């Protein structure tokens, strides 16, 4: 039982390049999330998916797109990377959909450290 | 909008002693959830403890306990018998109720407290 996995662990991009961060969970969770963590800051929500087939913007969605490919997988895409997107990206999942009437615990992946030059 | 404030950027504790990390939050909701996450140098976010706002009893997990003061909007973490492995960044997080408009179900984090444990 791997929990939440993320690939890659590290990535260096040049300004203007694109890439996709992959996230998968094997806990049969309904909800999945993408956060970014900048130095001296807590995590901030980029996008989330309450259930398969739905996605919604979080606090800092600009410059990103997401795809909930199936119940297990939730990818984050940077179409044209900018230095301001240098950060550590975390994927998380939780058992219940946000419409289920109760919040439960989010479990996090190990993170992806992205540097944009 | 909800906010979470951790007023102690860094804390230090002697091994085997007790330390308390502070967290305050701002919300107009009556029902919500509060969490403490630990982030060691590996960067993995690890859940330490969780508290439901409707529960008056403070949550406890082994050496970790919270002091939840709902009226004061305070949620401090106490670590007893501190161990070297407790050294990490600790983040306090708030989660609104699921029927909250906007970013439903997401976590709102404080900026963290870096805890050092001295042998």
Short mmCIF file of C-alpha atoms in Angstrom, two decimals:
data_model
loop_
_atom_site.label_atom_id
_atom_site.label_comp_id
_atom_site.label_asym_id
_atom_site.label_seq_id
_atom_site.Cartn_x
_atom_site.Cartn_y
_atom_site.Cartn_z
CA UNK A 1 0.00 0.00 0.00
CA UNK A 2 1.99 2.99 -1.30
CA UNK A 3 -0.49 5.73 -0.31
CA UNK A 4 0.02 8.85 -2.43
CA UNK A 5 2.84 8.80 -4.97
CA UNK A 6 4.18 11.65 -7.05
CA UNK A 7 6.49 11.78 -10.06
CA UNK A 8 8.98 13.19 -10.66
CA UNK A 9 10.69 14.00 -7.34
CA UNK A 10 12.80 16.76 -8.87
CA UNK A 11 12.55 18.75 -12.09
CA UNK A 12 14.36 21.69 -13.63
CA UNK A 13 12.67 23.61 -16.44
CA UNK A 14 13.52 26.61 -18.55
CA UNK A 15 11.08 29.50 -18.75
CA UNK A 16 8.37 28.71 -21.29
CA UNK A 17 8.70 24.94 -21.14
CA UNK A 18 5.76 22.77 -20.22
CA UNK A 19 5.49 19.74 -18.01
CA UNK A 20 3.01 17.55 -16.18
CA UNK A 21 3.29 16.46 -12.56
CA UNK A 22 1.74 13.09 -11.90
CA UNK A 23 -0.06 11.97 -8.77
CA UNK A 24 -1.66 8.65 -7.93
CA UNK A 25 -3.29 7.22 -4.82
CA UNK A 26 -4.15 3.64 -4.02
CA UNK A 27 -6.44 4.29 -1.04
CA UNK A 28 -9.66 4.47 -3.09
CA UNK A 29 -10.07 8.10 -2.05
CA UNK A 30 -12.68 10.32 -3.67
CA UNK A 31 -10.97 13.69 -3.34
CA UNK A 32 -7.57 14.80 -4.54
CA UNK A 33 -5.69 18.08 -4.20
CA UNK A 34 -2.66 19.95 -5.51
CA UNK A 35 -0.79 22.38 -3.25
CA UNK A 36 2.35 24.42 -3.64
CA UNK A 37 4.76 25.30 -0.84
CA UNK A 38 7.04 28.31 -1.11
CA UNK A 39 9.87 29.18 1.32
CA UNK A 40 8.57 30.50 4.62
CA UNK A 41 5.00 29.68 3.69
CA UNK A 42 2.51 27.01 4.42
CA UNK A 43 0.91 25.07 1.63
CA UNK A 44 -1.52 26.84 -0.68
CA UNK A 45 -4.20 25.07 -2.69
CA UNK A 46 -3.87 25.22 -6.48
CA UNK A 47 -6.71 22.95 -7.62
CA UNK A 48 -8.76 20.17 -6.16
CA UNK A 49 -11.02 17.41 -7.39
CA UNK A 50 -13.95 16.47 -5.18
CA UNK A 51 -14.65 13.35 -7.17
CA UNK A 52 -13.80 11.67 -10.44
CA UNK A 53 -14.81 13.95 -13.29
CA UNK A 54 -14.83 17.22 -11.34
CA UNK A 55 -12.16 19.83 -10.72
CA UNK A 56 -12.23 23.25 -9.09
CA UNK A 57 -9.85 26.14 -8.58
CA UNK A 58 -8.16 26.76 -5.28
CA UNK A 59 -6.37 29.82 -3.96
CA UNK A 60 -3.60 30.06 -6.59
CA UNK A 61 -4.75 28.44 -9.87
CA UNK A 62 -3.22 30.85 -12.40
CA UNK A 63 -0.71 29.22 -14.74
CA UNK A 64 -1.88 25.67 -14.00
CA UNK A 65 -4.30 23.13 -15.38
CA UNK A 66 -5.38 19.83 -13.92
CA UNK A 67 -6.88 16.57 -15.09
CA UNK A 68 -8.61 13.97 -12.96
CA UNK A 69 -7.79 11.07 -15.23
CA UNK A 70 -9.64 8.48 -13.15
CA UNK A 71 -10.31 7.91 -9.48
CA UNK A 72 -6.66 7.12 -8.79
CA UNK A 73 -4.84 9.79 -10.76
CA UNK A 74 -4.77 13.59 -10.68
CA UNK A 75 -2.24 15.45 -12.80
CA UNK A 76 -1.05 19.06 -12.70
CA UNK A 77 0.16 20.73 -15.87
CA UNK A 78 2.27 23.83 -16.34
CA UNK A 79 1.72 24.98 -19.93
CA UNK A 80 4.39 27.69 -19.98
CA UNK A 81 6.56 27.58 -16.88
CA UNK A 82 7.63 30.82 -15.21
CA UNK A 83 10.27 31.42 -12.49
CA UNK A 84 7.42 32.33 -10.11
CA UNK A 85 6.32 28.70 -10.31
CA UNK A 86 9.54 27.51 -8.68
CA UNK A 87 8.19 25.69 -5.65
CA UNK A 88 7.60 22.34 -4.00
CA UNK A 89 4.36 20.74 -5.18
CA UNK A 90 2.34 18.39 -3.04
CA UNK A 91 -0.49 16.15 -4.02
CA UNK A 92 -2.94 14.95 -1.38
CA UNK A 93 -6.03 12.78 -1.20
CA UNK A 94 -8.87 12.23 1.23
CA UNK A 95 -11.49 9.54 1.53
CA UNK A 96 -14.69 11.52 1.25
CA UNK A 97 -15.89 13.86 -1.42
CA UNK A 98 -16.32 17.43 -0.28
CA UNK A 99 -20.04 17.17 -0.89
CA UNK A 100 -20.39 14.25 1.48
CA UNK A 101 -21.06 16.43 4.47
CA UNK A 102 -17.92 15.74 6.42
CA UNK A 103 -14.29 16.67 6.04
CA UNK A 104 -11.79 14.03 6.78
CA UNK A 105 -8.02 13.77 6.82
CA UNK A 106 -5.84 14.56 3.83
CA UNK A 107 -2.85 12.33 3.15
CA UNK A 108 0.08 13.79 1.30
CA UNK A 109 2.56 12.56 -1.27
CA UNK A 110 6.31 13.14 -0.90
CA UNK A 111 6.35 16.29 -3.04
CA UNK A 112 8.01 17.41 -6.27
CA UNK A 113 10.69 20.08 -6.16
CA UNK A 114 10.40 22.18 -9.30
CA UNK A 115 12.89 24.84 -10.36
CA UNK A 116 12.16 27.14 -13.29
CA UNK A 117 15.20 28.98 -14.65
CA UNK B 1 -11.66 34.66 4.73
CA UNK B 2 -10.21 32.17 7.13
CA UNK B 3 -6.63 32.66 8.26
CA UNK B 4 -4.24 30.63 10.36
CA UNK B 5 -1.45 32.26 12.33
CA UNK B 6 1.57 30.61 13.88
CA UNK B 7 3.37 33.32 15.79
CA UNK B 8 6.51 31.33 16.60
CA UNK B 9 8.74 30.93 13.51
CA UNK B 10 11.21 28.83 15.52
CA UNK B 11 11.17 26.96 18.81
CA UNK B 12 13.73 24.90 20.64
CA UNK B 13 13.32 22.20 23.29
CA UNK B 14 15.64 19.99 25.27
CA UNK B 15 15.30 16.28 24.68
CA UNK B 16 12.80 14.67 27.11
CA UNK B 17 11.19 18.01 27.95
CA UNK B 18 7.84 19.47 26.95
CA UNK B 19 7.19 22.15 24.35
CA UNK B 20 4.03 23.93 23.23
CA UNK B 21 3.53 25.32 19.74
CA UNK B 22 0.95 28.05 19.28
CA UNK B 23 -1.70 28.45 16.61
CA UNK B 24 -4.59 30.87 16.28
CA UNK B 25 -7.14 31.04 13.52
CA UNK B 26 -9.91 33.26 12.34
CA UNK B 27 -13.26 31.99 11.15
CA UNK B 28 -16.93 32.85 11.42
CA UNK B 29 -17.93 29.21 11.14
CA UNK B 30 -19.04 27.17 14.15
CA UNK B 31 -18.16 23.80 12.70
CA UNK B 32 -14.71 23.09 11.27
CA UNK B 33 -11.64 20.92 11.68
CA UNK B 34 -8.14 21.68 12.87
CA UNK B 35 -4.97 19.75 12.19
CA UNK B 36 -1.31 19.69 13.07
CA UNK B 37 1.03 18.36 10.38
CA UNK B 38 4.71 17.60 10.80
CA UNK B 39 7.18 18.12 7.95
CA UNK B 40 10.63 16.62 8.60
CA UNK B 41 13.61 17.38 6.35
CA UNK B 42 12.34 14.69 3.97
CA UNK B 43 9.49 17.16 3.18
CA UNK B 44 6.82 14.51 3.68
CA UNK B 45 3.72 15.98 5.32
CA UNK B 46 2.70 13.75 8.21
CA UNK B 47 -0.53 14.12 10.15
CA UNK B 48 0.15 14.51 13.85
CA UNK B 49 -3.26 15.16 15.35
CA UNK B 50 -6.74 16.33 14.43
CA UNK B 51 -9.54 18.09 16.30
CA UNK B 52 -13.20 18.48 15.40
CA UNK B 53 -14.54 21.86 16.52
CA UNK B 54 -17.78 20.38 17.85
CA UNK B 55 -15.86 18.18 20.30
CA UNK B 56 -15.02 19.82 23.60
CA UNK B 57 -12.51 17.16 24.58
CA UNK B 58 -8.95 17.88 23.51
CA UNK B 59 -7.45 15.37 21.11
CA UNK B 60 -4.50 13.24 22.23
CA UNK B 61 -2.15 10.99 20.28
CA UNK B 62 0.52 9.38 22.45
CA UNK B 63 3.01 12.17 23.33
CA UNK B 64 1.07 14.78 21.33
CA UNK B 65 -1.92 16.64 22.68
CA UNK B 66 -3.76 19.83 21.85
CA UNK B 67 -5.26 22.63 23.86
CA UNK B 68 -8.31 23.66 21.87
CA UNK B 69 -9.91 26.91 23.01
CA UNK B 70 -12.82 27.50 20.65
CA UNK B 71 -13.90 30.87 22.02
CA UNK B 72 -10.35 32.18 21.81
CA UNK B 73 -9.81 30.49 18.41
CA UNK B 74 -6.64 28.92 19.69
CA UNK B 75 -5.26 25.47 18.91
CA UNK B 76 -1.88 24.78 20.49
CA UNK B 77 0.14 21.58 20.21
CA UNK B 78 1.94 20.13 23.21
CA UNK B 79 4.73 17.64 22.68
CA UNK B 80 5.72 15.75 25.82
CA UNK B 81 8.97 13.85 26.37
CA UNK B 82 10.46 15.42 23.24
CA UNK B 83 12.61 13.17 21.07
CA UNK B 84 15.26 13.96 18.49
CA UNK B 85 12.92 12.64 15.82
CA UNK B 86 10.41 15.34 16.67
CA UNK B 87 12.65 17.97 15.06
CA UNK B 88 10.71 19.28 12.05
CA UNK B 89 8.50 22.04 10.73
CA UNK B 90 5.07 21.92 12.28
CA UNK B 91 2.09 23.32 10.43
CA UNK B 92 -1.27 24.16 11.88
CA UNK B 93 -4.13 23.84 9.39
CA UNK B 94 -7.82 24.70 9.31
CA UNK B 95 -10.47 23.01 7.22
CA UNK B 96 -13.88 24.57 6.68
CA UNK B 97 -17.06 22.52 6.68
CA UNK B 98 -17.79 20.82 3.39
CA UNK B 99 -20.79 22.96 2.54
CA UNK B 100 -18.68 26.11 2.69
CA UNK B 101 -18.82 28.16 -0.47
CA UNK B 102 -15.65 28.48 -2.49
CA UNK B 103 -12.74 26.18 -1.82
CA UNK B 104 -14.64 23.38 -0.21
CA UNK B 105 -12.74 20.90 1.84
CA UNK B 106 -9.28 22.33 1.36
CA UNK B 107 -6.78 22.97 4.12
CA UNK B 108 -5.67 26.47 5.06
CA UNK B 109 -2.18 26.40 6.50
CA UNK B 110 -0.19 28.61 8.82
CA UNK B 111 3.38 29.48 7.91
CA UNK B 112 4.85 26.89 10.23
CA UNK B 113 7.04 26.63 13.31
CA UNK B 114 10.50 25.10 13.03
CA UNK B 115 11.14 22.93 16.07
CA UNK B 116 14.68 22.02 17.08
CA UNK B 117 15.38 19.34 19.68
CA UNK B 118 18.62 19.58 21.62
CA UNK B 119 20.25 16.38 22.90
#
